[in-house]
């Protein structure tokens, strides 16, 4: 291992010489505007570990020589380097007029400076430098002098604090560890310059032995917001600064464990463990020492291997020793079963006295690519992954261990088995938790030069930037090499391809004895994005944002490498449409081995307005005239506080490791179900299976299914008896299948549901037409502006000019709010994806049709059964077609509405086909039989089963950070809204096309910020605090909406099958039924009567 580090050590040494005799105060630009100066006096990278003085302390994780420097520091912030303090490093410097700051923290979040969010541009560079007028546009967008940072605005944060060192630390080597420092910083101790570092997502460690003193010490750190290193940190996240991870000092003996590398793989049978341990010993003393080095490997307290070797630790240098062993019948590590072994490394002096001990958990697992497939422990695996940024809405980029655990818990609960660390390594504890709980990790180097793009200006092609690229990759590998959870190295993201990534690939392969696969998402030979012309420096094909059709094309054509998109299913706002479509395709082809959703969590941070209201802020909410990409950082499937968004339930469903397939009902009245085991290392016998048979949402029978013993990647046919069920006409029957854990499984408790399915039995049973109650005879009167229809219990007023009912009075109760009865609606409050695919331009005529429709004709007649039939025709401007509504009004108050949208020459798909009305806010109780309980749309409903749901209108709002359409439900047979006395309105689907609906205490307009044809609120509804409940229920009763889409958020529309096209006629119908003192059983009965009447 010593030999392996030689190249990196020489590199750092050469850089140290290069920096000699430079004053970090006067010559600061030599450091922060020089891509070849990446550090000074920094320790070589090494595996993360803790030094202990005894085995007892190691087992208790109680290091004696470790001191945290987290907490309150004195802090000075200035806008410009010229205004920064320059004598602050002196121990007697007066910092009494400075402020205070928490460490770790981001100083912008703590109130110093302005948080900036941009996606792929550099927030600090001059894009307006003088260039030739005839230069092509593509050449105009690049920074003209990469490496330069601004003088006029480059904030500098200066930190100071005192600490003490106990006398017992004497005669030891003392090190300072700064977990993450953004973007570049200088360090002093007791007035003595210690060193410089950049590369903000890996530790900076310095040997401070010579400068440290017993008792009081003063540490001073000066950090620049931007350095040349910032050109490699152009990631899609908040551009904020400071000390973002733990700061501590630690001490080791003069003859110390410097580094160690564990290679713990499996042999060719994948049954026995192959163990190799390299230990580097650094002797800081001026004479050689005879010592012993030993290891002990155990599992569950039982030692499975151990060995001791005597070596001579050469004076003032490093010495390496190696151990090897075979461990028979090893328990392998995988994300499903993260079995770990305890490793203890111990050094002793020649008398047998303990010098130093360290320990860590290791796992035996192999990672390899064979025949174009990614294998773990010899098994083809599927990565059901997310991209995850390091973010907390309270603290910015600073995450507590509790929040990290919460993320992992949620991943495990929702069938997410992998994470890509976008786009930088995490802190040490993250990997330890992934080792323990079982998450596959793609560890990514902190490299993204997106603002230089991918062509001739890409920094990947500039030789002077090679060291800056390779150093970040190698340091990541050296620190994280011993974690079994890390199965893939990623060289970076969106930084072009060229010599620096060729050299990076070779350096990673040279430094990782485990030989993990290396990936990079942009290794195209000709920068053309062709998956069929991939360069050699990636072991996995990891493109971004392929559509389901692209997945299928790749699956059919095969590939010479695994196909695992590094980013797909862009989840911005109300998104993640057609996610089940992705997985229906992925599960068909071996070379399609999953992908990583962009991304896990919305990145907004809390901000408080002048009224004391907290809200989630995004780009543009801080400062004036600052660069911003607005809300493009909110692409999560959970909100910033980790509250699940509806999309998460869809992800869990699509990611399930168990499939249930309907195989028909046999002659013995048994439902045949094929149960497929998609786990890679788990037999289904560790789960309980249960079936519930439901009729119209009511449980008829619960069946506990015998244990299903099925090996991974196989299936078994089971039979569910149906003989005990009495079949009724006009009734829908479903079988609900549920799989739960038999015992505690990692973070999952006993009885936790890991998979579920709903299978319909309705096709077996009859639907019979029923007769309807007609009610009292109706009277009708008309004047120039309105038609009134009434009897003793009913009074309906229809406004002929508005084309809508303005009063609907049943038994003396007005059912409408402010006269706002049903009217046509073809528009929805635009989602983030709608904005991305330019619905505001391509489909805007449908908004005009909704706002400016004209009533062209109103006809009515009395039917044979004394009901009144009234037909209303609307001309729809902009789309050049008509919408026709036929109201059949019965004497019992029931209104049957039949709608037809005729064909149109307008090319834009129809965002929505439906009607809207408002009813009193008191109708708060919501019941329905349809898909739920969470929000769902036609292309995101696999996880929302058809069932009987009872809720409240006030619980339907989904607070997307930028307000947009929300709270929708599809495939509803009936919907009821009622007050506390169980009086209200029931809506029953009257055709094969079930209803889709939303019911909120806000109007559609409150969520719509479309410019043009706006609602005078385009500047008002930008955050959740702009959304207030109103004294109403806004009800949308629709045939449906276009899908949400989700391939990306800047181009792609919903898939064709999830669009409503104008080149055909669309029709649907429903009944509107007033009721008093009715229950769910009454609604079911009325649905049987009305839904099946036609």
mmCIF file of C-alpha atoms in Angstrom, residues 346-565:
data_model
loop_
_atom_site.group_PDB
_atom_site.id
_atom_site.type_symbol
_atom_site.label_atom_id
_atom_site.label_comp_id
_atom_site.label_asym_id
_atom_site.label_seq_id
_atom_site.Cartn_x
_atom_site.Cartn_y
_atom_site.Cartn_z
ATOM 1 C CA UNK A 346 -3.425 -3.727 17.435
ATOM 2 C CA UNK A 347 0.199 -2.673 17.732
ATOM 3 C CA UNK A 348 2.505 -3.503 20.643
ATOM 4 C CA UNK A 349 6.033 -2.577 21.559
ATOM 5 C CA UNK A 350 8.763 -5.185 21.954
ATOM 6 C CA UNK A 351 7.790 -5.688 25.589
ATOM 7 C CA UNK A 352 4.225 -6.526 24.666
ATOM 8 C CA UNK A 353 2.699 -3.240 25.804
ATOM 9 C CA UNK A 354 -0.159 -1.924 23.725
ATOM 10 C CA UNK A 355 0.827 1.018 21.557
ATOM 11 C CA UNK A 356 -2.408 1.578 19.662
ATOM 12 C CA UNK A 357 -5.681 -0.107 18.745
ATOM 13 C CA UNK A 358 -8.240 0.641 16.092
ATOM 14 C CA UNK A 359 -11.341 -1.199 14.999
ATOM 15 C CA UNK A 360 -13.982 -1.179 12.342
ATOM 16 C CA UNK A 361 -16.802 -3.241 10.888
ATOM 17 C CA UNK A 362 -16.089 -4.969 7.589
ATOM 18 C CA UNK A 363 -18.193 -7.004 5.194
ATOM 19 C CA UNK A 364 -17.349 -9.822 2.817
ATOM 20 C CA UNK A 365 -18.762 -9.163 -0.619
ATOM 21 C CA UNK A 366 -17.604 -9.263 -4.195
ATOM 22 C CA UNK A 367 -18.451 -6.692 -6.851
ATOM 23 C CA UNK A 368 -17.709 -7.490 -10.467
ATOM 24 C CA UNK A 369 -18.954 -7.103 -14.005
ATOM 25 C CA UNK A 370 -19.305 -10.308 -15.990
ATOM 26 C CA UNK A 371 -20.896 -10.739 -19.390
ATOM 27 C CA UNK A 372 -22.036 -7.140 -19.305
ATOM 28 C CA UNK A 373 -23.842 -7.500 -15.969
ATOM 29 C CA UNK A 374 -23.157 -5.990 -12.538
ATOM 30 C CA UNK A 375 -22.858 -8.768 -9.974
ATOM 31 C CA UNK A 376 -22.694 -8.651 -6.196
ATOM 32 C CA UNK A 377 -21.668 -11.948 -4.600
ATOM 33 C CA UNK A 378 -22.107 -13.584 -7.978
ATOM 34 C CA UNK A 379 -25.719 -12.479 -8.310
ATOM 35 C CA UNK A 380 -27.106 -10.020 -10.825
ATOM 36 C CA UNK A 381 -28.560 -7.184 -8.756
ATOM 37 C CA UNK A 382 -30.953 -4.338 -9.458
ATOM 38 C CA UNK A 383 -30.204 -0.902 -8.038
ATOM 39 C CA UNK A 384 -33.426 0.769 -6.934
ATOM 40 C CA UNK A 385 -31.758 4.019 -6.166
ATOM 41 C CA UNK A 386 -32.024 7.705 -5.455
ATOM 42 C CA UNK A 387 -29.625 10.589 -5.817
ATOM 43 C CA UNK A 388 -29.171 12.323 -2.488
ATOM 44 C CA UNK A 389 -27.788 15.718 -1.610
ATOM 45 C CA UNK A 390 -26.545 16.605 1.839
ATOM 46 C CA UNK A 391 -29.222 19.024 3.067
ATOM 47 C CA UNK A 392 -31.236 19.958 6.140
ATOM 48 C CA UNK A 393 -33.839 22.748 5.913
ATOM 49 C CA UNK A 394 -32.699 24.086 9.276
ATOM 50 C CA UNK A 395 -28.947 24.058 8.713
ATOM 51 C CA UNK A 396 -28.247 23.917 4.975
ATOM 52 C CA UNK A 397 -25.547 21.409 4.098
ATOM 53 C CA UNK A 398 -24.999 20.303 7.694
ATOM 54 C CA UNK A 399 -26.707 17.000 8.503
ATOM 55 C CA UNK A 400 -26.954 15.420 11.918
ATOM 56 C CA UNK A 401 -26.478 11.702 12.399
ATOM 57 C CA UNK A 402 -30.154 11.513 13.379
ATOM 58 C CA UNK A 403 -31.195 12.948 10.012
ATOM 59 C CA UNK A 404 -28.868 10.591 8.151
ATOM 60 C CA UNK A 405 -30.475 7.680 10.000
ATOM 61 C CA UNK A 406 -33.910 9.008 9.117
ATOM 62 C CA UNK A 407 -33.005 9.029 5.426
ATOM 63 C CA UNK A 408 -31.720 5.472 5.572
ATOM 64 C CA UNK A 409 -34.784 4.353 7.510
ATOM 65 C CA UNK A 410 -37.040 5.853 4.851
ATOM 66 C CA UNK A 411 -35.018 4.264 2.071
ATOM 67 C CA UNK A 412 -35.329 0.836 3.602
ATOM 68 C CA UNK A 413 -39.042 1.289 4.291
ATOM 69 C CA UNK A 414 -39.685 2.302 0.689
ATOM 70 C CA UNK A 415 -37.711 -0.353 -1.174
ATOM 71 C CA UNK A 416 -34.819 1.949 -2.016
ATOM 72 C CA UNK A 417 -31.653 -0.137 -1.841
ATOM 73 C CA UNK A 418 -29.077 2.196 -3.362
ATOM 74 C CA UNK A 419 -27.921 5.795 -3.250
ATOM 75 C CA UNK A 420 -25.725 7.806 -5.531
ATOM 76 C CA UNK A 421 -23.940 10.495 -3.546
ATOM 77 C CA UNK A 422 -24.746 13.449 -5.744
ATOM 78 C CA UNK A 423 -22.306 14.916 -6.304
ATOM 79 C CA UNK A 424 -19.679 14.539 -3.615
ATOM 80 C CA UNK A 425 -18.592 12.196 -0.838
ATOM 81 C CA UNK A 426 -20.428 12.307 2.484
ATOM 82 C CA UNK A 427 -19.101 12.375 6.026
ATOM 83 C CA UNK A 428 -17.650 9.233 7.576
ATOM 84 C CA UNK A 429 -20.689 8.235 9.641
ATOM 85 C CA UNK A 430 -22.918 8.051 6.569
ATOM 86 C CA UNK A 431 -20.916 5.135 5.182
ATOM 87 C CA UNK A 432 -20.825 3.363 8.534
ATOM 88 C CA UNK A 433 -24.608 3.506 8.712
ATOM 89 C CA UNK A 434 -24.954 2.235 5.134
ATOM 90 C CA UNK A 435 -22.624 -0.626 6.054
ATOM 91 C CA UNK A 436 -24.747 -1.427 9.079
ATOM 92 C CA UNK A 437 -28.241 -1.096 7.622
ATOM 93 C CA UNK A 438 -27.578 -2.225 4.063
ATOM 94 C CA UNK A 439 -27.509 0.415 1.327
ATOM 95 C CA UNK A 440 -25.525 0.101 -1.898
ATOM 96 C CA UNK A 441 -23.487 3.285 -2.334
ATOM 97 C CA UNK A 442 -22.197 4.906 -5.500
ATOM 98 C CA UNK A 443 -19.462 7.099 -4.042
ATOM 99 C CA UNK A 444 -18.960 10.136 -6.241
ATOM 100 C CA UNK A 445 -15.974 12.461 -6.415
ATOM 101 C CA UNK A 446 -16.618 16.136 -5.775
ATOM 102 C CA UNK A 447 -16.250 17.123 -9.428
ATOM 103 C CA UNK A 448 -18.727 18.958 -11.577
ATOM 104 C CA UNK A 449 -17.619 21.683 -13.960
ATOM 105 C CA UNK A 450 -21.049 21.971 -15.546
ATOM 106 C CA UNK A 451 -20.666 25.676 -16.227
ATOM 107 C CA UNK A 452 -17.824 24.890 -18.633
ATOM 108 C CA UNK A 453 -20.068 22.320 -20.367
ATOM 109 C CA UNK A 454 -18.781 19.370 -22.342
ATOM 110 C CA UNK A 455 -17.131 20.581 -25.529
ATOM 111 C CA UNK A 456 -13.872 22.296 -26.279
ATOM 112 C CA UNK A 457 -13.942 24.445 -23.120
ATOM 113 C CA UNK A 458 -14.447 21.504 -20.730
ATOM 114 C CA UNK A 459 -11.898 21.434 -17.927
ATOM 115 C CA UNK A 460 -11.732 17.659 -18.433
ATOM 116 C CA UNK A 461 -9.627 18.401 -21.508
ATOM 117 C CA UNK A 462 -7.228 20.910 -19.897
ATOM 118 C CA UNK A 463 -3.993 19.301 -18.714
ATOM 119 C CA UNK A 464 -3.273 21.958 -16.088
ATOM 120 C CA UNK A 465 -6.409 20.810 -14.244
ATOM 121 C CA UNK A 466 -5.393 17.149 -14.087
ATOM 122 C CA UNK A 467 -4.062 17.200 -10.525
ATOM 123 C CA UNK A 468 -7.162 18.976 -9.286
ATOM 124 C CA UNK A 469 -9.374 16.261 -10.808
ATOM 125 C CA UNK A 470 -7.357 13.205 -9.878
ATOM 126 C CA UNK A 471 -6.647 14.312 -6.313
ATOM 127 C CA UNK A 472 -10.366 14.511 -5.538
ATOM 128 C CA UNK A 473 -10.947 11.017 -6.895
ATOM 129 C CA UNK A 474 -8.001 9.395 -5.171
ATOM 130 C CA UNK A 475 -8.641 11.000 -1.787
ATOM 131 C CA UNK A 476 -12.220 9.751 -1.906
ATOM 132 C CA UNK A 477 -11.062 6.215 -2.680
ATOM 133 C CA UNK A 478 -8.411 6.261 0.028
ATOM 134 C CA UNK A 479 -10.842 7.391 2.713
ATOM 135 C CA UNK A 480 -13.778 5.124 1.801
ATOM 136 C CA UNK A 481 -12.016 2.000 0.518
ATOM 137 C CA UNK A 482 -12.899 -0.186 3.513
ATOM 138 C CA UNK A 483 -16.671 0.239 3.390
ATOM 139 C CA UNK A 484 -18.581 -2.769 2.002
ATOM 140 C CA UNK A 485 -21.520 -0.513 1.161
ATOM 141 C CA UNK A 486 -19.422 1.290 -1.457
ATOM 142 C CA UNK A 487 -19.831 -0.904 -4.515
ATOM 143 C CA UNK A 488 -19.129 1.635 -7.291
ATOM 144 C CA UNK A 489 -16.838 4.641 -7.633
ATOM 145 C CA UNK A 490 -18.086 7.603 -9.659
ATOM 146 C CA UNK A 491 -15.535 10.032 -11.047
ATOM 147 C CA UNK A 492 -17.926 12.957 -10.970
ATOM 148 C CA UNK A 493 -20.846 14.486 -12.794
ATOM 149 C CA UNK A 494 -21.459 16.649 -15.837
ATOM 150 C CA UNK A 495 -17.894 17.704 -16.424
ATOM 151 C CA UNK A 496 -17.214 16.601 -19.985
ATOM 152 C CA UNK A 497 -14.694 13.939 -20.878
ATOM 153 C CA UNK A 498 -11.001 14.045 -21.649
ATOM 154 C CA UNK A 499 -7.523 13.410 -20.369
ATOM 155 C CA UNK A 500 -8.347 14.250 -16.761
ATOM 156 C CA UNK A 501 -11.011 11.561 -16.592
ATOM 157 C CA UNK A 502 -8.844 9.061 -18.416
ATOM 158 C CA UNK A 503 -6.137 9.605 -15.805
ATOM 159 C CA UNK A 504 -8.720 9.608 -13.023
ATOM 160 C CA UNK A 505 -10.075 6.232 -14.113
ATOM 161 C CA UNK A 506 -6.574 4.744 -14.142
ATOM 162 C CA UNK A 507 -5.749 6.267 -10.743
ATOM 163 C CA UNK A 508 -8.865 4.824 -9.105
ATOM 164 C CA UNK A 509 -8.164 1.385 -10.547
ATOM 165 C CA UNK A 510 -4.576 1.586 -9.290
ATOM 166 C CA UNK A 511 -5.572 2.643 -5.775
ATOM 167 C CA UNK A 512 -8.466 0.243 -5.110
ATOM 168 C CA UNK A 513 -7.304 -3.322 -4.504
ATOM 169 C CA UNK A 514 -10.934 -4.460 -4.374
ATOM 170 C CA UNK A 515 -11.245 -3.385 -8.030
ATOM 171 C CA UNK A 516 -14.732 -1.978 -7.752
ATOM 172 C CA UNK A 517 -16.378 -0.782 -10.980
ATOM 173 C CA UNK A 518 -15.792 2.837 -11.930
ATOM 174 C CA UNK A 519 -18.489 4.857 -13.609
ATOM 175 C CA UNK A 520 -18.811 8.276 -15.184
ATOM 176 C CA UNK A 521 -21.951 9.694 -16.720
ATOM 177 C CA UNK A 522 -20.406 11.552 -19.657
ATOM 178 C CA UNK A 523 -17.771 9.358 -21.297
ATOM 179 C CA UNK A 524 -18.929 9.909 -24.853
ATOM 180 C CA UNK A 525 -16.177 9.648 -27.429
ATOM 181 C CA UNK A 526 -17.421 12.522 -29.535
ATOM 182 C CA UNK A 527 -19.376 14.487 -26.909
ATOM 183 C CA UNK A 528 -22.492 13.481 -28.816
ATOM 184 C CA UNK A 529 -24.320 11.574 -26.109
ATOM 185 C CA UNK A 530 -24.371 8.346 -28.105
ATOM 186 C CA UNK A 531 -24.792 5.289 -25.903
ATOM 187 C CA UNK A 532 -23.461 3.212 -28.788
ATOM 188 C CA UNK A 533 -20.172 5.080 -28.869
ATOM 189 C CA UNK A 534 -19.106 5.002 -25.217
ATOM 190 C CA UNK A 535 -15.499 5.638 -24.273
ATOM 191 C CA UNK A 536 -13.492 3.088 -22.286
ATOM 192 C CA UNK A 537 -13.314 5.015 -19.027
ATOM 193 C CA UNK A 538 -16.588 3.817 -17.549
ATOM 194 C CA UNK A 539 -17.476 0.271 -16.555
ATOM 195 C CA UNK A 540 -21.200 1.024 -16.470
ATOM 196 C CA UNK A 541 -23.401 2.958 -18.891
ATOM 197 C CA UNK A 542 -24.880 5.679 -16.712
ATOM 198 C CA UNK A 543 -26.758 8.188 -18.889
ATOM 199 C CA UNK A 544 -29.198 10.791 -17.665
ATOM 200 C CA UNK A 545 -32.959 11.056 -18.153
ATOM 201 C CA UNK A 546 -33.772 8.312 -20.626
ATOM 202 C CA UNK A 547 -37.481 7.843 -21.315
ATOM 203 C CA UNK A 548 -39.214 4.494 -20.808
ATOM 204 C CA UNK A 549 -39.018 4.042 -24.571
ATOM 205 C CA UNK A 550 -35.254 4.571 -24.417
ATOM 206 C CA UNK A 551 -34.973 1.989 -21.642
ATOM 207 C CA UNK A 552 -36.817 -0.503 -23.819
ATOM 208 C CA UNK A 553 -34.663 0.271 -26.849
ATOM 209 C CA UNK A 554 -31.510 -0.361 -24.823
ATOM 210 C CA UNK A 555 -32.954 -3.504 -23.272
ATOM 211 C CA UNK A 556 -33.789 -4.969 -26.665
ATOM 212 C CA UNK A 557 -30.511 -4.002 -28.297
ATOM 213 C CA UNK A 558 -28.345 -5.249 -25.421
ATOM 214 C CA UNK A 559 -25.187 -3.528 -24.232
ATOM 215 C CA UNK A 560 -21.636 -4.606 -23.454
ATOM 216 C CA UNK A 561 -21.902 -2.973 -20.030
ATOM 217 C CA UNK A 562 -24.677 -2.700 -17.440
ATOM 218 C CA UNK A 563 -27.185 0.064 -18.128
ATOM 219 C CA UNK A 564 -27.961 1.974 -14.909
ATOM 220 C CA UNK A 565 -28.915 5.630 -15.469
#
